[in-house]
CSV table of C-alpha atoms (C1' of nucleotides) in Angstrom, one decimal:
chain,number,residue,atom,x,y,z
G,1,MET,CA,0.3,0.0,0.4
G,2,PRO,CA,1.8,3.1,-1.1
G,3,ALA,CA,0.3,4.8,1.7
G,4,GLU,CA,-1.7,7.3,-0.2
G,5,ARG,CA,-3.3,6.0,-2.4
G,6,ALA,CA,-6.3,5.5,-0.6
G,7,ALA,CA,-7.5,7.9,2.0
G,8,LEU,CA,-6.9,7.1,5.3
G,9,SER,CA,-8.8,6.1,7.6
G,10,ALA,CA,-10.2,7.7,10.6
G,11,ARG,CA,-7.9,5.6,13.2
G,12,GLN,CA,-4.9,6.1,10.4
G,13,GLN,CA,-5.6,9.8,10.7
G,14,ASP,CA,-5.5,9.9,14.5
G,15,ILE,CA,-2.4,8.0,14.0
G,16,VAL,CA,-0.6,10.3,11.9
G,17,ARG,CA,-1.8,13.3,14.4
G,18,ALA,CA,-0.5,11.8,17.0
G,19,ALA,CA,2.9,11.5,15.2
G,20,ARG,CA,2.8,14.6,13.9
G,21,ASP,CA,2.8,16.2,17.2
G,22,LEU,CA,5.2,14.0,18.5
G,23,LEU,CA,7.4,15.1,16.1
G,24,THR,CA,6.5,18.9,16.0
G,25,SER,CA,6.6,18.8,19.9
G,26,GLU,CA,9.6,16.1,20.6
G,27,GLY,CA,11.7,16.1,17.6
G,28,VAL,CA,12.8,13.6,15.5
G,29,GLU,CA,14.3,11.5,17.7
G,30,ALA,CA,11.2,10.8,19.7
G,31,LEU,CA,9.5,9.9,16.7
G,32,THR,CA,9.0,6.1,17.8
G,33,LEU,CA,6.2,3.3,17.7
G,34,GLY,CA,6.6,3.3,21.3
G,35,ARG,CA,5.9,6.9,21.8
G,36,VAL,CA,3.1,7.3,19.0
G,37,ALA,CA,1.4,4.1,20.4
G,38,GLN,CA,1.6,5.6,24.3
G,39,ALA,CA,-0.1,9.1,23.2
G,40,LEU,CA,-2.8,6.6,21.4
G,41,GLY,CA,-3.2,4.4,24.6
G,42,ILE,CA,-2.4,1.4,22.8
G,43,LYS,CA,0.6,-1.1,22.4
G,44,PRO,CA,2.9,-0.6,19.3
G,45,PRO,CA,2.1,-3.8,17.6
G,46,SER,CA,-1.4,-2.9,17.7
G,47,LEU,CA,-0.5,-0.1,14.8
G,48,TYR,CA,0.8,-2.7,12.5
G,49,LYS,CA,-2.9,-2.8,12.1
G,50,HIS,CA,-2.8,0.2,10.2
G,51,PHE,CA,0.7,0.8,8.5
G,52,GLY,CA,2.8,-1.2,7.6
G,53,GLY,CA,5.7,-0.4,9.9
G,54,LYS,CA,7.4,2.8,10.6
G,55,ARG,CA,8.4,4.2,7.4
G,56,GLU,CA,5.5,4.1,5.6
G,57,LEU,CA,3.9,6.2,8.7
G,58,GLU,CA,7.0,8.4,8.2
G,59,ALA,CA,6.5,8.4,4.9
G,60,VAL,CA,2.8,10.1,5.7
G,61,LEU,CA,4.2,13.0,7.4
G,62,ILE,CA,6.9,13.5,4.4
G,63,ALA,CA,3.9,13.5,1.7
G,64,GLU,CA,2.0,16.0,3.5
G,65,GLY,CA,5.5,18.1,4.6
G,66,LEU,CA,6.6,18.2,0.9
G,67,GLU,CA,2.6,18.9,0.3
G,68,ALA,CA,2.9,21.8,2.6
G,69,HIS,CA,6.0,23.2,1.7
G,70,ALA,CA,5.3,23.4,-2.0
G,71,GLU,CA,1.9,25.0,-1.1
G,72,ALA,CA,4.0,27.7,0.7
G,73,LEU,CA,6.3,28.4,-2.3
G,74,ARG,CA,3.4,28.4,-4.9
G,75,GLY,CA,2.5,32.1,-5.3
G,76,ALA,CA,6.4,33.3,-5.5
G,77,ARG,CA,7.2,35.2,-8.1
G,78,SER,CA,11.0,35.8,-7.9
G,79,LEU,CA,13.7,33.8,-6.4
G,80,THR,CA,13.5,36.7,-3.5
G,81,GLU,CA,9.8,35.2,-2.7
G,82,ILE,CA,11.3,31.7,-3.3
G,83,ALA,CA,13.7,31.9,-0.7
G,84,ALA,CA,12.0,34.2,2.5
G,85,ALA,CA,9.1,31.7,1.6
G,86,TYR,CA,11.2,28.6,1.7
G,87,ARG,CA,13.2,29.5,5.0
G,88,ARG,CA,10.1,30.9,6.3
G,89,PHE,CA,8.7,27.3,6.6
G,90,ALA,CA,11.8,25.4,7.2
G,91,LEU,CA,12.1,28.0,10.3
G,92,ALA,CA,8.3,26.9,11.2
G,93,ASN,CA,8.9,23.5,10.7
G,94,PRO,CA,12.5,22.7,12.1
G,95,GLN,CA,11.7,19.2,13.0
G,96,LEU,CA,9.3,18.4,10.1
G,97,TYR,CA,11.8,19.9,7.7
G,98,ARG,CA,14.6,17.8,9.2
G,99,LEU,CA,12.4,14.8,8.9
G,100,MET,CA,12.1,15.5,5.0
G,101,THR,CA,15.8,15.9,4.3
G,102,GLU,CA,17.3,14.0,6.5
G,103,ARG,CA,17.5,11.0,5.5
G,104,PRO,CA,17.2,9.6,1.6
G,105,LEU,CA,13.2,10.0,0.4
G,106,PRO,CA,11.1,7.0,0.8
G,107,ARG,CA,10.3,7.3,-2.7
G,108,ASP,CA,8.6,4.1,-3.1
G,109,LEU,CA,5.8,5.2,-0.5
G,110,LEU,CA,5.5,8.6,-1.6
G,111,PRO,CA,2.9,9.3,-3.8
G,112,PRO,CA,3.6,9.7,-7.8
G,113,GLY,CA,4.5,13.4,-9.0
G,114,LEU,CA,4.6,14.8,-5.3
G,115,GLU,CA,8.6,15.3,-5.8
G,116,GLU,CA,8.2,17.0,-9.1
G,117,ARG,CA,4.8,19.1,-7.9
G,118,ALA,CA,7.1,20.2,-5.3
G,119,ALA,CA,9.9,21.8,-6.9
G,120,ALA,CA,7.8,23.3,-9.4
G,121,PRO,CA,7.5,26.6,-7.4
G,122,VAL,CA,11.2,27.3,-7.5
G,123,ILE,CA,12.0,26.5,-11.4
G,124,HIS,CA,8.8,28.6,-11.7
G,125,ALA,CA,10.5,31.2,-10.0
G,126,ALA,CA,13.4,31.0,-11.8
G,127,GLY,CA,12.1,32.2,-15.4
G,128,GLY,CA,12.1,28.7,-16.3
G,129,ASP,CA,16.1,28.2,-15.8
G,130,PRO,CA,16.3,24.7,-14.4
G,131,ASP,CA,20.5,24.9,-13.7
G,132,LEU,CA,19.2,28.2,-11.6
G,133,ALA,CA,16.3,26.7,-10.1
G,134,ARG,CA,18.4,24.1,-8.9
G,135,ALA,CA,21.8,26.2,-7.5
G,136,THR,CA,19.2,28.2,-6.2
G,137,TRP,CA,17.3,24.9,-4.1
G,138,ALA,CA,21.0,23.1,-3.2
G,139,PHE,CA,21.6,27.6,-1.5
G,140,ALA,CA,18.4,27.4,0.1
G,141,HIS,CA,18.4,23.8,1.5
G,142,GLY,CA,22.0,23.7,2.2
G,143,MET,CA,21.5,27.4,4.3
G,144,VAL,CA,18.3,26.0,6.2
G,145,GLN,CA,19.9,22.8,7.0
G,146,LEU,CA,23.3,24.2,8.3
G,147,GLU,CA,20.9,27.1,10.3
G,148,LEU,CA,19.3,24.4,11.9
G,149,ALA,CA,22.2,21.9,12.4
G,150,ASP,CA,23.2,25.1,14.4
G,151,ARG,CA,26.9,25.1,11.8
G,152,PHE,CA,26.9,28.6,11.6
G,153,PRO,CA,29.0,30.8,14.1
G,154,PRO,CA,27.3,32.9,17.1
G,155,GLY,CA,26.3,36.4,16.1
G,156,ALA,CA,26.3,35.0,12.3
G,157,ASP,CA,24.0,37.5,9.9
G,158,LEU,CA,22.6,35.0,8.2
G,159,ASP,CA,20.5,37.5,6.2
G,160,ALA,CA,23.0,38.6,5.3
G,161,ALA,CA,24.3,35.7,3.4
G,162,TRP,CA,21.0,35.1,2.3
G,163,ASP,CA,20.8,38.0,0.8
G,164,THR,CA,24.1,37.9,-1.1
G,165,ALA,CA,23.1,34.7,-2.5
G,166,ILE,CA,19.7,35.5,-3.5
G,167,THR,CA,20.8,38.7,-5.3
G,168,ALA,CA,23.3,37.9,-6.9
G,169,PHE,CA,21.1,34.4,-8.7
G,170,GLU,CA,18.7,37.2,-9.0
G,171,ALA,CA,21.1,39.1,-11.4
G,172,ARG,CA,21.8,36.0,-13.5
G,173,VAL,CA,17.6,35.7,-13.8
G,174,ARG,CA,17.4,38.6,-15.5
G,175,ALA,CA,21.0,38.1,-17.7
X,1,MET,CA,38.8,11.7,27.2
X,2,PRO,CA,37.8,14.4,24.2
X,3,ALA,CA,38.7,12.1,21.9
X,4,GLU,CA,41.6,13.7,20.3
X,5,ARG,CA,43.2,15.6,23.4
X,6,ALA,CA,46.1,13.0,23.5
X,7,ALA,CA,47.1,10.9,20.4
X,8,LEU,CA,45.5,7.3,19.5
X,9,SER,CA,47.0,4.5,21.0
X,10,ALA,CA,48.1,1.6,18.5
X,11,ARG,CA,44.7,-0.2,19.4
X,12,GLN,CA,42.5,3.0,19.3
X,13,GLN,CA,43.9,3.5,15.8
X,14,ASP,CA,42.9,-0.3,14.5
X,15,ILE,CA,39.3,0.4,15.8
X,16,VAL,CA,39.6,3.4,13.7
X,17,ARG,CA,41.0,1.9,10.8
X,18,ALA,CA,38.4,-0.8,10.5
X,19,ALA,CA,35.3,1.8,11.1
X,20,ARG,CA,36.7,3.5,8.5
X,21,ASP,CA,37.3,0.7,6.2
X,22,LEU,CA,33.3,0.3,7.2
X,23,LEU,CA,31.8,2.9,6.4
X,24,THR,CA,33.9,4.2,3.3
X,25,SER,CA,33.1,0.6,1.8
X,26,GLU,CA,29.4,-0.8,2.8
X,27,GLY,CA,28.4,2.8,4.6
X,28,VAL,CA,27.3,4.6,7.5
X,29,GLU,CA,24.0,2.8,8.5
X,30,ALA,CA,26.5,-0.4,8.7
X,31,LEU,CA,29.2,1.2,10.4
X,32,THR,CA,28.2,-0.4,14.0
X,33,LEU,CA,29.5,-1.5,17.0
X,34,GLY,CA,28.6,-5.1,16.2
X,35,ARG,CA,30.3,-4.9,13.2
X,36,VAL,CA,33.6,-3.3,13.9
X,37,ALA,CA,33.8,-5.9,16.9
X,38,GLN,CA,33.5,-8.7,14.1
X,39,ALA,CA,36.4,-7.2,12.0
X,40,LEU,CA,38.8,-6.5,14.5
X,41,GLY,CA,37.8,-10.7,15.5
X,42,ILE,CA,36.6,-9.4,19.0
X,43,LYS,CA,33.6,-8.8,20.6
X,44,PRO,CA,31.6,-5.3,21.4
X,45,PRO,CA,32.1,-4.6,24.3
X,46,SER,CA,35.7,-4.8,24.0
X,47,LEU,CA,35.5,-1.8,22.6
X,48,TYR,CA,34.5,-0.1,25.4
X,49,LYS,CA,38.1,-0.7,26.4
X,50,HIS,CA,39.0,1.1,24.3
X,51,PHE,CA,36.4,4.1,23.6
X,52,GLY,CA,33.4,5.8,25.5
X,53,GLY,CA,31.1,4.6,23.2
X,54,LYS,CA,29.7,4.9,19.4
X,55,ARG,CA,29.7,8.6,19.4
X,56,GLU,CA,33.2,8.9,20.7
X,57,LEU,CA,34.4,6.4,17.6
X,58,GLU,CA,32.3,8.3,15.0
X,59,ALA,CA,33.7,12.0,16.8
X,60,VAL,CA,37.3,10.6,15.9
X,61,LEU,CA,36.3,9.4,12.2
X,62,ILE,CA,34.1,13.0,11.6
X,63,ALA,CA,37.4,15.5,13.3
X,64,GLU,CA,39.7,13.0,11.1
X,65,GLY,CA,37.0,13.7,7.6
X,66,LEU,CA,36.8,17.7,8.8
X,67,GLU,CA,40.6,17.7,8.8
X,68,ALA,CA,40.8,16.1,5.5
X,69,HIS,CA,38.2,17.9,3.9
X,70,ALA,CA,40.1,21.5,5.6
X,71,GLU,CA,43.4,20.5,4.1
X,72,ALA,CA,41.3,19.4,0.4
X,73,LEU,CA,40.2,23.1,0.4
X,74,ARG,CA,43.5,24.4,1.4
X,75,GLY,CA,45.0,25.6,-2.0
X,76,ALA,CA,42.2,26.8,-3.3
X,77,ARG,CA,42.2,30.6,-4.4
X,78,SER,CA,38.8,30.7,-6.2
X,79,LEU,CA,35.3,30.0,-5.0
X,80,THR,CA,35.4,28.5,-8.4
X,81,GLU,CA,38.4,26.2,-7.3
X,82,ILE,CA,36.8,26.1,-3.2
X,83,ALA,CA,33.9,24.8,-4.9
X,84,ALA,CA,35.3,22.4,-7.6
X,85,ALA,CA,37.5,21.2,-4.4
X,86,TYR,CA,34.3,21.3,-2.1
X,87,ARG,CA,32.4,18.7,-5.0
X,88,ARG,CA,35.3,16.5,-5.6
X,89,PHE,CA,36.2,15.5,-1.4
X,90,ALA,CA,32.4,14.9,-1.0
X,91,LEU,CA,32.2,12.7,-4.2
X,92,ALA,CA,35.3,10.8,-3.2
X,93,ASN,CA,34.5,9.9,0.5
X,94,PRO,CA,30.1,9.8,0.1
X,95,GLN,CA,30.1,7.8,3.1
X,96,LEU,CA,32.4,10.2,5.2
X,97,TYR,CA,30.7,13.4,3.8
X,98,ARG,CA,27.0,11.6,5.2
X,99,LEU,CA,28.6,11.1,8.3
X,100,MET,CA,30.2,14.0,9.0
X,101,THR,CA,27.0,16.0,8.5
X,102,GLU,CA,23.8,13.8,8.7
X,103,ARG,CA,23.5,14.9,12.1
X,104,PRO,CA,24.4,17.4,14.9
X,105,LEU,CA,28.1,17.9,15.4
X,106,PRO,CA,29.3,16.0,18.3
X,107,ARG,CA,31.4,19.3,19.1
X,108,ASP,CA,31.6,18.5,22.1
X,109,LEU,CA,34.3,15.6,21.5
X,110,LEU,CA,36.3,17.6,18.8
X,111,PRO,CA,39.4,18.8,19.3
X,112,PRO,CA,38.6,22.8,19.8
X,113,GLY,CA,39.1,25.3,16.7
X,114,LEU,CA,38.8,22.2,13.8
X,115,GLU,CA,35.4,23.4,13.0
X,116,GLU,CA,36.7,27.0,12.3
X,117,ARG,CA,39.7,25.6,10.7
X,118,ALA,CA,37.8,23.8,8.4
X,119,ALA,CA,35.9,27.0,7.4
X,120,ALA,CA,38.9,29.3,6.6
X,121,PRO,CA,39.2,28.3,3.5
X,122,VAL,CA,36.3,29.1,2.4
X,123,ILE,CA,36.0,32.1,4.0
X,124,HIS,CA,39.6,33.2,2.6
X,125,ALA,CA,38.4,32.1,-0.9
X,126,ALA,CA,35.6,34.5,-0.8
X,127,GLY,CA,38.0,37.2,0.1
X,128,GLY,CA,37.5,37.2,3.4
X,129,ASP,CA,33.6,38.2,2.6
X,130,PRO,CA,32.1,36.0,5.7
X,131,ASP,CA,28.5,36.6,4.0
X,132,LEU,CA,29.6,35.6,0.5
X,133,ALA,CA,31.8,32.6,2.1
X,134,ARG,CA,28.7,31.6,4.1
X,135,ALA,CA,26.6,31.3,1.1
X,136,THR,CA,29.1,29.7,-1.1
X,137,TRP,CA,29.3,27.1,1.8
X,138,ALA,CA,25.6,27.1,2.1
X,139,PHE,CA,25.5,26.8,-1.8
X,140,ALA,CA,27.9,23.4,-2.4
X,141,HIS,CA,26.5,21.8,1.1
X,142,GLY,CA,23.2,22.2,-0.3
X,143,MET,CA,24.8,20.7,-3.9
X,144,VAL,CA,26.6,17.8,-2.6
X,145,GLN,CA,24.3,16.8,0.1
X,146,LEU,CA,21.1,16.6,-2.6
X,147,GLU,CA,23.5,15.0,-5.1
X,148,LEU,CA,24.7,12.2,-2.9
X,149,ALA,CA,20.9,12.1,-1.8
X,150,ASP,CA,19.9,11.5,-6.0
X,151,ARG,CA,17.3,14.4,-4.8
X,152,PHE,CA,18.2,15.4,-8.4
X,153,PRO,CA,16.0,13.9,-11.4
X,154,PRO,CA,17.9,11.5,-13.8
X,155,GLY,CA,19.6,13.6,-16.4
X,156,ALA,CA,20.0,17.1,-14.3
X,157,ASP,CA,22.9,18.7,-15.7
X,158,LEU,CA,24.4,18.9,-11.9
X,159,ASP,CA,27.2,20.7,-13.6
X,160,ALA,CA,25.3,23.4,-15.0
X,161,ALA,CA,23.8,24.3,-11.5
X,162,TRP,CA,27.4,24.4,-10.1
X,163,ASP,CA,28.6,27.1,-13.3
X,164,THR,CA,25.3,29.0,-12.5
X,165,ALA,CA,26.1,30.1,-8.7
X,166,ILE,CA,29.5,29.9,-8.1
X,167,THR,CA,29.2,32.2,-11.6
X,168,ALA,CA,27.3,34.6,-10.7
X,169,PHE,CA,28.9,34.4,-6.7
X,170,GLU,CA,32.9,35.1,-8.2
X,171,ALA,CA,30.5,37.8,-9.8
X,172,ARG,CA,30.4,39.3,-6.6
X,173,VAL,CA,33.3,38.6,-5.3
X,174,ARG,CA,34.7,41.2,-7.6
X,175,ALA,CA,32.3,43.4,-6.9
H,1,DT,C1',-27.8,-16.6,14.6
H,2,DA,C1',-22.9,-17.2,12.7
H,3,DC,C1',-19.5,-15.3,10.7
H,4,DG,C1',-15.9,-12.3,9.4
H,5,DG,C1',-13.4,-7.9,9.7
H,6,DT,C1',-11.6,-4.8,12.9
H,7,DG,C1',-8.1,-3.3,15.5
H,8,DG,C1',-6.8,-4.6,20.2
H,9,DC,C1',-3.5,-7.5,23.2
H,10,DT,C1',0.9,-10.4,24.7
H,11,DA,C1',4.6,-13.4,23.7
H,12,DA,C1',8.3,-13.5,21.2
H,13,DC,C1',12.8,-12.0,18.5
H,14,DA,C1',16.6,-9.5,16.5
H,15,DT,C1',19.5,-5.9,16.7
H,16,DC,C1',21.9,-2.4,19.0
H,17,DA,C1',24.5,0.3,22.3
H,18,DT,C1',25.9,-0.2,26.6
H,19,DT,C1',26.8,-1.7,32.0
H,20,DA,C1',28.7,-5.2,34.8
H,21,DG,C1',31.5,-8.3,36.1
H,22,DC,C1',35.1,-11.6,35.4
H,23,DC,C1',40.0,-13.3,34.0
H,24,DG,C1',44.6,-14.5,31.9
H,25,DC,C1',48.6,-12.6,30.2
H,26,DC,C1',52.6,-9.7,30.6
H,27,DG,C1',55.6,-6.4,32.1
H,28,DA,C1',57.7,-3.7,35.8
H,29,DC,C1',58.9,-3.2,40.6
H,30,DC,C1',60.4,-5.4,44.9
N,1,DG,C1',62.0,-14.9,40.8
N,2,DG,C1',57.9,-13.5,42.3
N,3,DT,C1',53.9,-10.7,42.6
N,4,DC,C1',50.7,-6.8,41.7
N,5,DG,C1',48.3,-4.7,38.6
N,6,DG,C1',46.7,-3.1,34.0
N,7,DC,C1',45.9,-4.2,29.5
N,8,DG,C1',42.6,-6.0,27.1
N,9,DG,C1',39.8,-9.6,25.8
N,10,DC,C1',35.8,-12.6,27.5
N,11,DT,C1',30.7,-13.7,29.1
N,12,DA,C1',26.1,-12.6,30.8
N,13,DA,C1',22.7,-9.4,31.1
N,14,DT,C1',19.9,-4.7,29.9
N,15,DG,C1',16.9,-1.3,27.9
N,16,DA,C1',15.5,0.7,23.3
N,17,DT,C1',13.7,-0.4,19.1
N,18,DG,C1',10.9,-2.0,15.2
N,19,DT,C1',8.7,-5.9,13.8
N,20,DT,C1',6.1,-11.1,13.4
N,21,DA,C1',2.7,-14.1,14.7
N,22,DG,C1',-0.8,-15.3,17.1
N,23,DC,C1',-5.2,-14.8,19.6
N,24,DC,C1',-9.4,-12.7,21.3
N,25,DA,C1',-13.2,-9.4,22.3
N,26,DC,C1',-16.6,-7.1,20.1
N,27,DC,C1',-20.1,-5.7,16.5
N,28,DG,C1',-21.9,-4.6,12.3
N,29,DT,C1',-24.0,-8.1,8.7
N,30,DA,C1',-25.7,-12.2,5.8
DNA sequence: TACGGTGGCTAACATCATTAGCCGCCGACC
DNA sequence: GGTCGGCGGCTAATGATGTTAGCCACCGTA
């Protein structure tokens, strides 16, 4: 069951909600079948009556996240807007962003076409230039990941770093 | 023991070598104390006679990796050269790069100053502009991570994406 | 009324990191 | 030369975690 082929049952939605809450409030590390079951007042094995396993449950959250991320970027008309929206989404949903990006995507469990749909807004904002779109995506992803991982020195002016890159990219889009 | 305060004993070096080989040949997932012990013909608990735990052993590999990465970037005189060297290192040591970046750095176990030393070459190549250096770093990191995670569509011209961004950044360094 | 599906449960297992406690070997020191 | 201590193994055991197998109660429906 590719996790989204069919709509989720009510119980499945309960479980996903519990998992999402746990992820949001306690982080990727706390997202464990034991904790999810506990939050629902049931035992871990019971979850297997609703999902094929942890990977499948995570895949639902990841799919939701990709969808929401794409939605957050949809209106953006320029690289500047895309970048701002990208960062805003990631910082507003740091644990979800980590779940979505820290490990290889469970492509076999994601709705087909979702990945492309999530990438579309960036390509659009890059004026259709796929190279520039990929560069922007990589930059935004790298910035966010380094920021979430606390890899920048304290006091680093991250706004300025974003500005520097996006300005440079914008110059290219007009060229 | 902060993992590098003192030089590693001969036996510790054996263990690190076994761990490094395992990481290189079978990936981050295979880097398990059981596998490391097996490679050395001993039992997992014996490893604790030499390292405080898995985190500490990993920290040694990560420290080695940061050192080697910095070394690989040292000679670079321009953002173009830095970018090329950055990518070359990551693609030559994909599993090590993953170990170094996929999870929060074990800062408490790394030699002090190492992180700054590893970042220095990028700042230098950016002509001392810290914002541009961070932007370049984020871009390179994002590119490599997305490439290693196979997130780009098949057939994507990654060289062109690198070129696009680095050219845009180079224009800024001269400005 | 019997049936079958839904959704729990317990028991059990494998893998992993980790701790506790035991012991053999071997070199240094009296 | 004998003793002692530490280095570096070992076994046994624990606690997470994900997962499978097999049992059963409930409940709506044929």
